[in-house]
Amino acid sequence: HVQLEESGGGLVQAGDTLTLACVAPGVTFIDYVMAWFRQAPEKESKGFVAAISWTGATTYYADSVKGRFTISRENAKNTAYLEMNNLKLDDTAVYYCAAAQGADGVRSEAQYHYWGQGTQVTVSS
């Protein structure tokens, strides 16, 4: 069983930078594709934000965050990160870390078997 622990959320102003972290203790971290999803207040489902392959060689981004967000990982620390730059009001959401062993359909919520509890990011004007 994989437990994921997110941290780093908070209240920031538009244009600010925030970095989220996701730790998966006690597992062989390199076995998992890691991703971030988010759920905005008015949305009923989570939306894909970014994903990163096992070694970090390949990354994937939603169009809405491309060029502003960067996903990375440190396998020696069992940790994945999401650096969010130039935050916008529309980035306000609960951000979830997710892990999957396969790389098919990395943008699909259904592909991920393990999820964190979420961390709130609120962007104010």
PDB file of C-alpha atoms in Angstrom:
ATOM      1  CA  HIS A   1       0.000   0.000   0.000  1.00  0.00           C
ATOM      2  CA  VAL A   2       1.316   3.426  -0.971  1.00  0.00           C
ATOM      3  CA  GLN A   3       0.671   6.375   1.326  1.00  0.00           C
ATOM      4  CA  LEU A   4       1.149   9.827  -0.138  1.00  0.00           C
ATOM      5  CA  GLU A   5       1.605  12.917   2.013  1.00  0.00           C
ATOM      6  CA  GLU A   6       1.263  16.352   0.419  1.00  0.00           C
ATOM      7  CA  SER A   7       2.522  19.605   1.877  1.00  0.00           C
ATOM      8  CA  GLY A   8       3.171  23.180   0.827  1.00  0.00           C
ATOM      9  CA  GLY A   9      -0.287  24.538   0.138  1.00  0.00           C
ATOM     10  CA  GLY A  10      -1.406  27.921   1.386  1.00  0.00           C
ATOM     11  CA  LEU A  11      -2.839  31.349   0.652  1.00  0.00           C
ATOM     12  CA  VAL A  12      -0.863  33.402  -1.854  1.00  0.00           C
ATOM     13  CA  GLN A  13      -1.401  36.392  -4.102  1.00  0.00           C
ATOM     14  CA  ALA A  14      -1.703  36.300  -7.855  1.00  0.00           C
ATOM     15  CA  GLY A  15       1.745  36.230  -9.427  1.00  0.00           C
ATOM     16  CA  ASP A  16       3.354  34.489  -6.470  1.00  0.00           C
ATOM     17  CA  THR A  17       5.249  31.200  -6.455  1.00  0.00           C
ATOM     18  CA  LEU A  18       4.410  28.149  -4.377  1.00  0.00           C
ATOM     19  CA  THR A  19       5.984  24.687  -4.294  1.00  0.00           C
ATOM     20  CA  LEU A  20       4.085  21.577  -3.283  1.00  0.00           C
ATOM     21  CA  ALA A  21       5.771  18.393  -2.105  1.00  0.00           C
ATOM     22  CA  CYS A  22       4.539  14.809  -2.036  1.00  0.00           C
ATOM     23  CA  VAL A  23       6.316  12.187   0.016  1.00  0.00           C
ATOM     24  CA  ALA A  24       5.759   8.436  -0.333  1.00  0.00           C
ATOM     25  CA  PRO A  25       7.535   6.811   2.587  1.00  0.00           C
ATOM     26  CA  GLY A  26       8.497   3.180   2.658  1.00  0.00           C
ATOM     27  CA  VAL A  27       8.109   2.323  -1.029  1.00  0.00           C
ATOM     28  CA  THR A  28      10.415   1.878  -4.017  1.00  0.00           C
ATOM     29  CA  PHE A  29       9.616   5.325  -5.327  1.00  0.00           C
ATOM     30  CA  ILE A  30      11.122   4.815  -8.763  1.00  0.00           C
ATOM     31  CA  ASP A  31       8.479   2.133  -9.434  1.00  0.00           C
ATOM     32  CA  TYR A  32       5.796   4.839  -9.685  1.00  0.00           C
ATOM     33  CA  VAL A  33       4.772   7.460 -12.161  1.00  0.00           C
ATOM     34  CA  MET A  34       3.830  10.512 -10.111  1.00  0.00           C
ATOM     35  CA  ALA A  35       1.226  13.120 -10.916  1.00  0.00           C
ATOM     36  CA  TRP A  36      -0.641  16.119  -9.586  1.00  0.00           C
ATOM     37  CA  PHE A  37      -4.341  16.704 -10.055  1.00  0.00           C
ATOM     38  CA  ARG A  38      -6.510  19.487  -8.712  1.00  0.00           C
ATOM     39  CA  GLN A  39     -10.150  20.056  -7.887  1.00  0.00           C
ATOM     40  CA  ALA A  40     -11.476  23.587  -8.033  1.00  0.00           C
ATOM     41  CA  PRO A  41     -14.279  24.669  -5.675  1.00  0.00           C
ATOM     42  CA  GLU A  42     -17.015  24.589  -8.308  1.00  0.00           C
ATOM     43  CA  LYS A  43     -15.863  21.412 -10.014  1.00  0.00           C
ATOM     44  CA  GLU A  44     -17.162  17.931  -9.258  1.00  0.00           C
ATOM     45  CA  SER A  45     -14.081  16.104 -10.492  1.00  0.00           C
ATOM     46  CA  LYS A  46     -10.335  16.435 -10.450  1.00  0.00           C
ATOM     47  CA  GLY A  47      -8.423  17.868 -13.380  1.00  0.00           C
ATOM     48  CA  PHE A  48      -4.981  16.758 -14.547  1.00  0.00           C
ATOM     49  CA  VAL A  49      -2.157  19.177 -13.798  1.00  0.00           C
ATOM     50  CA  ALA A  50       1.152  17.410 -14.416  1.00  0.00           C
ATOM     51  CA  ALA A  51       2.873  14.015 -14.394  1.00  0.00           C
ATOM     52  CA  ILE A  52       6.431  12.727 -14.398  1.00  0.00           C
ATOM     53  CA  SER A  53       7.875   9.411 -15.462  1.00  0.00           C
ATOM     54  CA  TRP A  54       9.756   7.012 -13.190  1.00  0.00           C
ATOM     55  CA  THR A  55      13.197   8.512 -13.753  1.00  0.00           C
ATOM     56  CA  GLY A  56      11.998  12.040 -14.352  1.00  0.00           C
ATOM     57  CA  ALA A  57      13.067  12.004 -17.978  1.00  0.00           C
ATOM     58  CA  THR A  58       9.568  12.715 -19.282  1.00  0.00           C
ATOM     59  CA  THR A  59       7.054  15.242 -18.014  1.00  0.00           C
ATOM     60  CA  TYR A  60       3.485  16.029 -19.003  1.00  0.00           C
ATOM     61  CA  TYR A  61       1.465  19.191 -18.393  1.00  0.00           C
ATOM     62  CA  ALA A  62      -2.052  20.458 -18.797  1.00  0.00           C
ATOM     63  CA  ASP A  63      -2.204  23.319 -21.280  1.00  0.00           C
ATOM     64  CA  SER A  64      -3.446  25.668 -18.576  1.00  0.00           C
ATOM     65  CA  VAL A  65      -0.237  25.325 -16.532  1.00  0.00           C
ATOM     66  CA  LYS A  66       2.374  24.725 -19.226  1.00  0.00           C
ATOM     67  CA  GLY A  67       5.190  27.243 -18.905  1.00  0.00           C
ATOM     68  CA  ARG A  68       4.183  28.192 -15.360  1.00  0.00           C
ATOM     69  CA  PHE A  69       4.320  24.917 -13.409  1.00  0.00           C
ATOM     70  CA  THR A  70       7.211  22.461 -13.148  1.00  0.00           C
ATOM     71  CA  ILE A  71       6.944  18.909 -11.898  1.00  0.00           C
ATOM     72  CA  SER A  72      10.061  17.167 -10.610  1.00  0.00           C
ATOM     73  CA  ARG A  73      11.092  14.293  -8.395  1.00  0.00           C
ATOM     74  CA  GLU A  74      13.916  13.206  -6.124  1.00  0.00           C
ATOM     75  CA  ASN A  75      13.832   9.414  -6.045  1.00  0.00           C
ATOM     76  CA  ALA A  76      16.446   9.261  -3.286  1.00  0.00           C
ATOM     77  CA  LYS A  77      14.030  11.217  -1.066  1.00  0.00           C
ATOM     78  CA  ASN A  78      10.836   9.495  -2.227  1.00  0.00           C
ATOM     79  CA  THR A  79       9.489  12.935  -3.049  1.00  0.00           C
ATOM     80  CA  ALA A  80       7.765  14.615  -5.966  1.00  0.00           C
ATOM     81  CA  TYR A  81       7.372  18.356  -6.319  1.00  0.00           C
ATOM     82  CA  LEU A  82       5.163  20.815  -8.120  1.00  0.00           C
ATOM     83  CA  GLU A  83       6.643  24.293  -8.467  1.00  0.00           C
ATOM     84  CA  MET A  84       3.925  26.759  -9.369  1.00  0.00           C
ATOM     85  CA  ASN A  85       4.984  30.133 -10.728  1.00  0.00           C
ATOM     86  CA  ASN A  86       2.927  33.152 -11.708  1.00  0.00           C
ATOM     87  CA  LEU A  87      -0.115  31.798  -9.911  1.00  0.00           C
ATOM     88  CA  LYS A  88      -3.524  32.910 -11.128  1.00  0.00           C
ATOM     89  CA  LEU A  89      -6.910  33.105  -9.458  1.00  0.00           C
ATOM     90  CA  ASP A  90      -8.027  30.084 -11.526  1.00  0.00           C
ATOM     91  CA  ASP A  91      -5.291  27.986  -9.901  1.00  0.00           C
ATOM     92  CA  THR A  92      -7.247  28.005  -6.647  1.00  0.00           C
ATOM     93  CA  ALA A  93      -8.026  24.352  -5.869  1.00  0.00           C
ATOM     94  CA  VAL A  94      -7.258  21.397  -3.689  1.00  0.00           C
ATOM     95  CA  TYR A  95      -4.142  19.777  -5.151  1.00  0.00           C
ATOM     96  CA  TYR A  96      -3.758  16.013  -4.982  1.00  0.00           C
ATOM     97  CA  CYS A  97      -0.670  13.898  -5.445  1.00  0.00           C
ATOM     98  CA  ALA A  98      -1.182  10.556  -7.187  1.00  0.00           C
ATOM     99  CA  ALA A  99       0.923   7.492  -7.999  1.00  0.00           C
ATOM    100  CA  ALA A 100       0.633   4.776 -10.615  1.00  0.00           C
ATOM    101  CA  GLN A 101       2.895   1.940 -11.703  1.00  0.00           C
ATOM    102  CA  GLY A 102       1.959   2.141 -15.345  1.00  0.00           C
ATOM    103  CA  ALA A 103       2.518   4.992 -17.755  1.00  0.00           C
ATOM    104  CA  ASP A 104      -0.495   4.478 -19.983  1.00  0.00           C
ATOM    105  CA  GLY A 105      -2.917   7.362 -19.816  1.00  0.00           C
ATOM    106  CA  VAL A 106      -0.946   9.506 -17.400  1.00  0.00           C
ATOM    107  CA  ARG A 107      -3.477  12.313 -17.820  1.00  0.00           C
ATOM    108  CA  SER A 108      -6.384  10.151 -16.683  1.00  0.00           C
ATOM    109  CA  GLU A 109      -7.483  10.125 -13.051  1.00  0.00           C
ATOM    110  CA  ALA A 110      -8.571   6.492 -13.473  1.00  0.00           C
ATOM    111  CA  GLN A 111      -4.991   5.337 -14.033  1.00  0.00           C
ATOM    112  CA  TYR A 112      -3.870   6.244 -10.543  1.00  0.00           C
ATOM    113  CA  HIS A 113      -4.402   3.828  -7.679  1.00  0.00           C
ATOM    114  CA  TYR A 114      -2.884   5.837  -4.863  1.00  0.00           C
ATOM    115  CA  TRP A 115      -3.849   9.329  -3.754  1.00  0.00           C
ATOM    116  CA  GLY A 116      -2.907  11.811  -1.088  1.00  0.00           C
ATOM    117  CA  GLN A 117      -5.412  13.680   1.065  1.00  0.00           C
ATOM    118  CA  GLY A 118      -4.926  16.929  -0.812  1.00  0.00           C
ATOM    119  CA  THR A 119      -3.529  20.334   0.040  1.00  0.00           C
ATOM    120  CA  GLN A 120      -5.406  23.592  -0.428  1.00  0.00           C
ATOM    121  CA  VAL A 121      -3.969  26.305  -2.646  1.00  0.00           C
ATOM    122  CA  THR A 122      -5.802  29.622  -2.610  1.00  0.00           C
ATOM    123  CA  VAL A 123      -4.771  32.465  -4.885  1.00  0.00           C
ATOM    124  CA  SER A 124      -6.086  35.914  -4.068  1.00  0.00           C
ATOM    125  CA  SER A 125      -6.006  39.103  -6.099  1.00  0.00           C
TER     126      SER A 125
END
